[in-house]
Structures are given as structure tokens and as C-alpha cells.
Amino acid sequence: GAVVSQHPSWVICKSGTSVKIECRSLDFQATTMFWYRQFPKQSLMLMATSNEGSKATYEQGVEKDKFLINHASLTLSTLTVTSAHPEDSSFYICSAHLGETSGSGAPYEQYFGPGTRLTVT
Amino acid sequence: QQQVKQSPQSLIVQKGGISIINCAYENTAFDYFPWYQQFPGKGPALLIAIRPDVSEKKEGRFTISFNKSAKQFSLHIMDSQPGDSATYFCAVRGHYDHQGGKLIFGQGTELSVKP
């Protein structure tokens, strides 16, 4: 259980275009999802916290108009990189937590998706 | 401001040896301390986690040692195997109600286990 998927797994787009990345919790409902960005050989940096039915909370320094986050349902959050540029090329990872879970997972444990590799040419 | 400092940056261990990775944190409000394993091109996966009310937790070959007074915790991988070669991240998390359950990650340690 507690599986998170992302689509696409990799995407190449031209500079100036927009690209949407989907994050789905497959077997649980996630009231909160998180979006991270990871550059090669670096750690994960939290971009924003996404709550179902409300506006995302962005971390300091993250442009909300460039990285649009929508959490339309309890199983789906999307990240849209608008007017992408080469410097936006990165590995984007989402996670979701179970809230006050039952079962073997810890409360609010985050389960990560497999990541999406974005390359902007 | 680095709230979590992880060391070493890279580690090479012989097969069968013990791998030790350390993390130090600054904020005493953190209440959850997980370790994640990440293979190239994949998302991180939870390996083991500990809460501050215990000093040690063991799951198979993986052990977390936690020193609350020193604000440090470490991951020990016993009998390290080539399949353990990956990047390991420690993380800390504050109380959900006050900090949104956000994880703050360490810088990562690239572990290579030589056969």
C-alpha cells in the first residue's frame, strides 16, 4: 500500500513552453501532497505544500506564478511549469502523506513518487 | 540556514563492513527523524525512522541511533552489500500541526559498497 505515481517519468520540452506533471496517490487519499525539486548530486528541496481544495503554500524563493500547483482531488495533484527555461531542468518529485494513518505507516509519513525528469531545451 | 547537517558526503565501504552516516540538527522542535534511500533516477524510499522518545531502533541490517541531548542521529548499515550502494538522506520533521509536516533533508551521502 501507500503507492504514489508520477506522470510522465521524463519529459523534454522547448524553452518557453509549459509542461504539466501529475502526482497520484494510487491506494489512499492524500489531503496533503508535497512537491520537491532535486538537482544532480544534490538534496531534495521542498517547493510547495499542496492541500486538497485550497491554494498551495510555496516555500520562500519559489515563484508561484511559474510553478502552478493544483490539488483538485484527494488523489491527484499537478505541477505545471510555465514558460519553462533550461534552468528549470531538474528532477521533480512529489510525495503524499497518509495523515493520521492506521496500519503500519507512521502518522503523516510521506510516500514519494518515482520522480519526473524535466529537460528544457 | 542549514537545519540539518549530514556527513560524510560520500562513503566507500567493503562488502560485509559497517556503513555509518551521521546527521546533526539544530531545532529541538523536530519530532520525527527518518532516513531515506535513493537510487539514481528514482524517488527516495523510507528506510527507517525514529522518534525522540527512544535512543535506538533496529530493522534488519539497519539501525538508527539517536542522541537527543547532542541533537544527533546516525544510520548504521551492518553487513553492507553492493546492493546498498545508493544515496542516503536523513531528514527531520516538526510537529504536524505547527509546521505542516514538512521534511527538511540533509545534504545526502553517496554510499558505494565494494564487492
Coordinates of C-alpha atoms in Angstrom, one line a residue:
Chain A
G1 CA 0.0 0.0 0.0
A2 CA 0.8 3.7 0.0
V3 CA 1.9 4.0 -3.6
V4 CA 2.5 7.3 -5.3
S5 CA 2.8 7.6 -9.1
Q6 CA 4.0 10.4 -11.3
H7 CA 3.4 11.0 -14.9
P8 CA 5.3 11.5 -17.1
S9 CA 8.5 9.9 -15.8
W10 CA 10.5 12.1 -18.2
V11 CA 9.7 14.9 -20.5
I12 CA 11.6 17.1 -22.9
C13 CA 10.1 20.5 -23.8
K14 CA 11.2 23.5 -25.7
S15 CA 12.1 26.8 -23.9
G16 CA 9.0 29.0 -23.5
T17 CA 6.5 26.1 -23.4
S18 CA 4.6 24.8 -20.4
V19 CA 4.7 21.3 -19.0
K20 CA 2.3 19.6 -16.6
I21 CA 3.4 16.8 -14.1
E22 CA 0.8 14.7 -12.4
C23 CA 1.1 13.1 -9.0
R24 CA -1.3 10.5 -7.9
S25 CA -1.8 8.5 -4.7
L26 CA -3.0 5.1 -6.0
D27 CA -4.3 3.4 -3.0
F28 CA -5.0 6.1 -0.4
Q29 CA -6.4 9.5 -0.1
A30 CA -3.9 12.3 0.4
T31 CA -5.1 15.5 1.9
T32 CA -1.6 16.9 1.6
M33 CA 1.0 16.5 -1.1
F34 CA 4.4 18.0 -1.4
W35 CA 6.5 18.9 -4.4
Y36 CA 10.2 18.8 -4.4
R37 CA 13.0 19.7 -6.8
Q38 CA 16.3 17.9 -7.0
F39 CA 19.3 18.9 -9.0
P40 CA 22.0 16.3 -9.8
K41 CA 24.1 15.3 -6.8
Q42 CA 22.0 17.5 -4.5
S43 CA 19.4 17.1 -1.9
L44 CA 15.6 17.4 -2.2
M45 CA 14.4 21.0 -1.9
L46 CA 10.7 21.5 -0.9
M47 CA 9.0 23.7 -3.4
A48 CA 5.4 23.7 -2.1
T49 CA 2.8 22.0 0.1
S50 CA -0.4 21.2 -1.7
N51 CA -3.6 20.8 0.2
E52 CA -6.8 19.4 -1.4
G53 CA -9.2 22.1 -2.2
S54 CA -7.1 25.0 -1.2
K55 CA -4.2 27.1 -2.6
A56 CA -0.7 25.7 -2.3
T57 CA 1.8 27.1 0.1
Y58 CA 5.1 27.9 -1.6
E59 CA 8.5 27.9 0.0
Q60 CA 10.5 31.1 0.1
G61 CA 12.1 31.8 -3.2
V62 CA 9.7 29.6 -5.3
E63 CA 7.8 31.6 -7.9
K64 CA 4.1 30.6 -7.6
D65 CA 3.3 32.1 -11.0
K66 CA 5.9 29.9 -12.6
F67 CA 5.2 26.7 -10.7
L68 CA 1.4 26.3 -10.7
I69 CA 0.1 23.7 -8.3
N70 CA -3.4 22.3 -8.3
H71 CA -4.7 19.7 -5.9
A72 CA -8.1 19.1 -7.3
S73 CA -8.9 15.8 -5.6
L74 CA -7.7 13.6 -2.7
T75 CA -5.7 11.5 -5.1
L76 CA -4.3 14.0 -7.7
S77 CA -2.0 17.0 -7.5
T78 CA -0.5 18.6 -10.6
L79 CA 2.6 20.8 -11.0
T80 CA 2.7 23.0 -14.1
V81 CA 6.0 24.6 -15.1
T82 CA 5.0 27.6 -17.1
S83 CA 7.3 29.2 -19.7
A84 CA 10.0 26.7 -19.0
H85 CA 13.6 27.6 -19.4
P86 CA 16.7 25.5 -19.4
E87 CA 17.4 26.4 -15.8
D88 CA 14.1 24.7 -14.9
S89 CA 15.6 21.4 -16.0
S90 CA 15.6 19.2 -12.9
F91 CA 14.2 16.1 -11.2
Y92 CA 10.7 16.9 -9.8
I93 CA 9.4 14.6 -7.1
C94 CA 6.1 14.6 -5.3
S95 CA 5.1 13.0 -2.1
A96 CA 1.9 12.4 -0.2
H97 CA 1.1 11.5 3.4
L98 CA -1.5 9.4 5.0
G99 CA -2.5 11.8 7.7
E100 CA -3.3 10.1 10.9
T101 CA -2.9 6.7 9.4
S102 CA -3.9 3.3 10.5
G103 CA -1.8 0.3 9.6
S104 CA 2.0 0.1 9.6
G105 CA 2.7 3.6 8.3
A106 CA 3.7 6.3 10.8
P107 CA 1.3 9.3 11.2
Y108 CA 1.9 11.8 8.4
E109 CA 4.6 9.6 6.9
Q110 CA 5.4 10.9 3.4
Y111 CA 5.5 8.4 0.5
F112 CA 7.4 9.5 -2.5
G113 CA 6.7 9.2 -6.2
P114 CA 9.3 7.9 -8.7
G115 CA 10.1 11.4 -9.9
T116 CA 9.8 13.2 -13.3
R117 CA 12.9 14.2 -15.2
L118 CA 12.3 17.5 -17.0
T119 CA 14.7 18.7 -19.6
V120 CA 14.1 22.1 -21.2
T121 CA 16.0 22.7 -24.5
Chain B
Q1 CA 20.4 28.3 7.2
Q2 CA 21.2 24.6 7.4
Q3 CA 18.9 23.0 9.9
V4 CA 20.3 19.5 9.2
K5 CA 23.9 18.7 8.6
Q6 CA 24.8 15.3 7.1
S7 CA 28.1 13.6 6.9
P8 CA 30.1 12.3 5.2
Q9 CA 29.3 13.4 1.7
S10 CA 30.5 10.1 0.3
L11 CA 31.4 6.8 1.7
I12 CA 33.2 3.7 0.4
V13 CA 32.8 0.5 2.3
Q14 CA 33.9 -3.0 1.7
K15 CA 31.2 -5.7 1.3
G16 CA 30.4 -7.0 4.8
G17 CA 31.5 -3.9 6.5
I18 CA 29.6 -1.3 8.5
S19 CA 28.4 1.9 6.9
I20 CA 27.8 4.8 9.3
I21 CA 26.2 8.1 8.3
N22 CA 25.6 10.9 10.7
C23 CA 23.2 13.8 10.9
A24 CA 23.0 16.8 13.3
Y25 CA 20.1 19.1 13.7
E26 CA 19.5 22.4 15.4
N27 CA 15.9 22.8 16.3
T28 CA 14.6 20.9 19.3
A29 CA 11.0 21.1 17.9
F30 CA 11.7 18.3 15.5
D31 CA 9.9 15.1 16.5
Y32 CA 10.4 12.6 13.7
F33 CA 13.7 11.5 12.2
P34 CA 13.6 9.3 9.0
W35 CA 16.3 8.0 6.7
Y36 CA 15.6 7.7 3.0
Q37 CA 17.4 5.6 0.4
Q38 CA 17.5 6.9 -3.2
F39 CA 18.8 5.1 -6.3
P40 CA 19.7 7.0 -9.4
G41 CA 16.7 8.3 -11.3
K42 CA 14.3 7.2 -8.6
G43 CA 12.4 8.8 -5.8
P44 CA 13.5 8.4 -2.3
A45 CA 12.1 5.5 -0.2
L46 CA 11.7 5.4 3.5
L47 CA 14.3 3.1 5.1
I48 CA 13.8 3.5 8.8
A49 CA 12.6 6.2 11.1
I50 CA 12.8 7.1 14.8
R51 CA 11.0 9.3 17.3
P52 CA 12.9 11.2 20.1
D53 CA 11.5 9.1 22.9
V54 CA 13.8 6.1 22.0
S55 CA 17.5 6.0 21.6
E56 CA 17.8 3.2 19.1
K57 CA 15.7 1.4 16.5
K58 CA 16.8 -1.6 14.6
E59 CA 15.2 -3.1 11.5
G60 CA 17.1 -5.9 9.9
R61 CA 20.6 -4.7 9.0
F62 CA 19.6 -1.0 9.5
T63 CA 19.9 0.7 12.9
I64 CA 19.2 4.3 13.9
S65 CA 21.0 5.7 16.9
F66 CA 19.5 8.8 18.4
N67 CA 21.2 11.2 20.9
K68 CA 18.6 13.8 21.9
S69 CA 20.9 15.8 24.1
A70 CA 23.5 16.1 21.4
K71 CA 20.8 16.6 18.7
Q72 CA 22.4 14.0 16.5
F73 CA 21.3 10.8 14.9
S74 CA 23.0 8.2 12.8
L75 CA 22.3 5.4 10.4
H76 CA 24.3 2.2 10.7
I77 CA 24.1 -0.4 7.9
M78 CA 25.5 -3.7 9.1
D79 CA 27.0 -6.3 6.7
S80 CA 26.9 -3.8 3.9
Q81 CA 26.1 -5.2 0.4
P82 CA 26.8 -3.9 -3.1
G83 CA 23.0 -3.6 -3.4
D84 CA 23.1 -1.0 -0.7
S85 CA 25.0 1.4 -2.9
A86 CA 22.8 4.4 -3.2
T87 CA 22.4 7.9 -1.8
Y88 CA 21.1 8.2 1.7
F89 CA 19.3 11.2 3.1
C90 CA 18.5 11.9 6.7
A91 CA 15.5 14.2 7.3
V92 CA 13.8 15.9 10.2
R93 CA 10.2 16.9 10.7
G94 CA 8.4 19.2 13.0
H95 CA 5.1 18.6 14.7
Y96 CA 2.5 18.4 12.1
D97 CA 0.1 20.9 13.5
H98 CA 2.7 23.6 13.8
Q99 CA 5.0 23.1 10.8
G100 CA 2.7 21.4 8.2
G101 CA 4.6 18.1 8.5
K102 CA 7.3 19.4 6.2
L103 CA 10.5 17.3 5.9
I104 CA 13.9 19.0 5.9
F105 CA 16.5 16.9 4.2
G106 CA 20.2 16.6 4.9
Q107 CA 22.7 17.0 2.1
G108 CA 22.9 13.3 1.3
T109 CA 25.6 10.7 1.4
E110 CA 26.6 8.7 -1.6
L111 CA 27.4 5.2 -0.4
S112 CA 29.4 2.8 -2.5
V113 CA 29.9 -0.8 -1.3
K114 CA 32.7 -2.6 -3.0
P115 CA 32.5 -6.3 -3.6

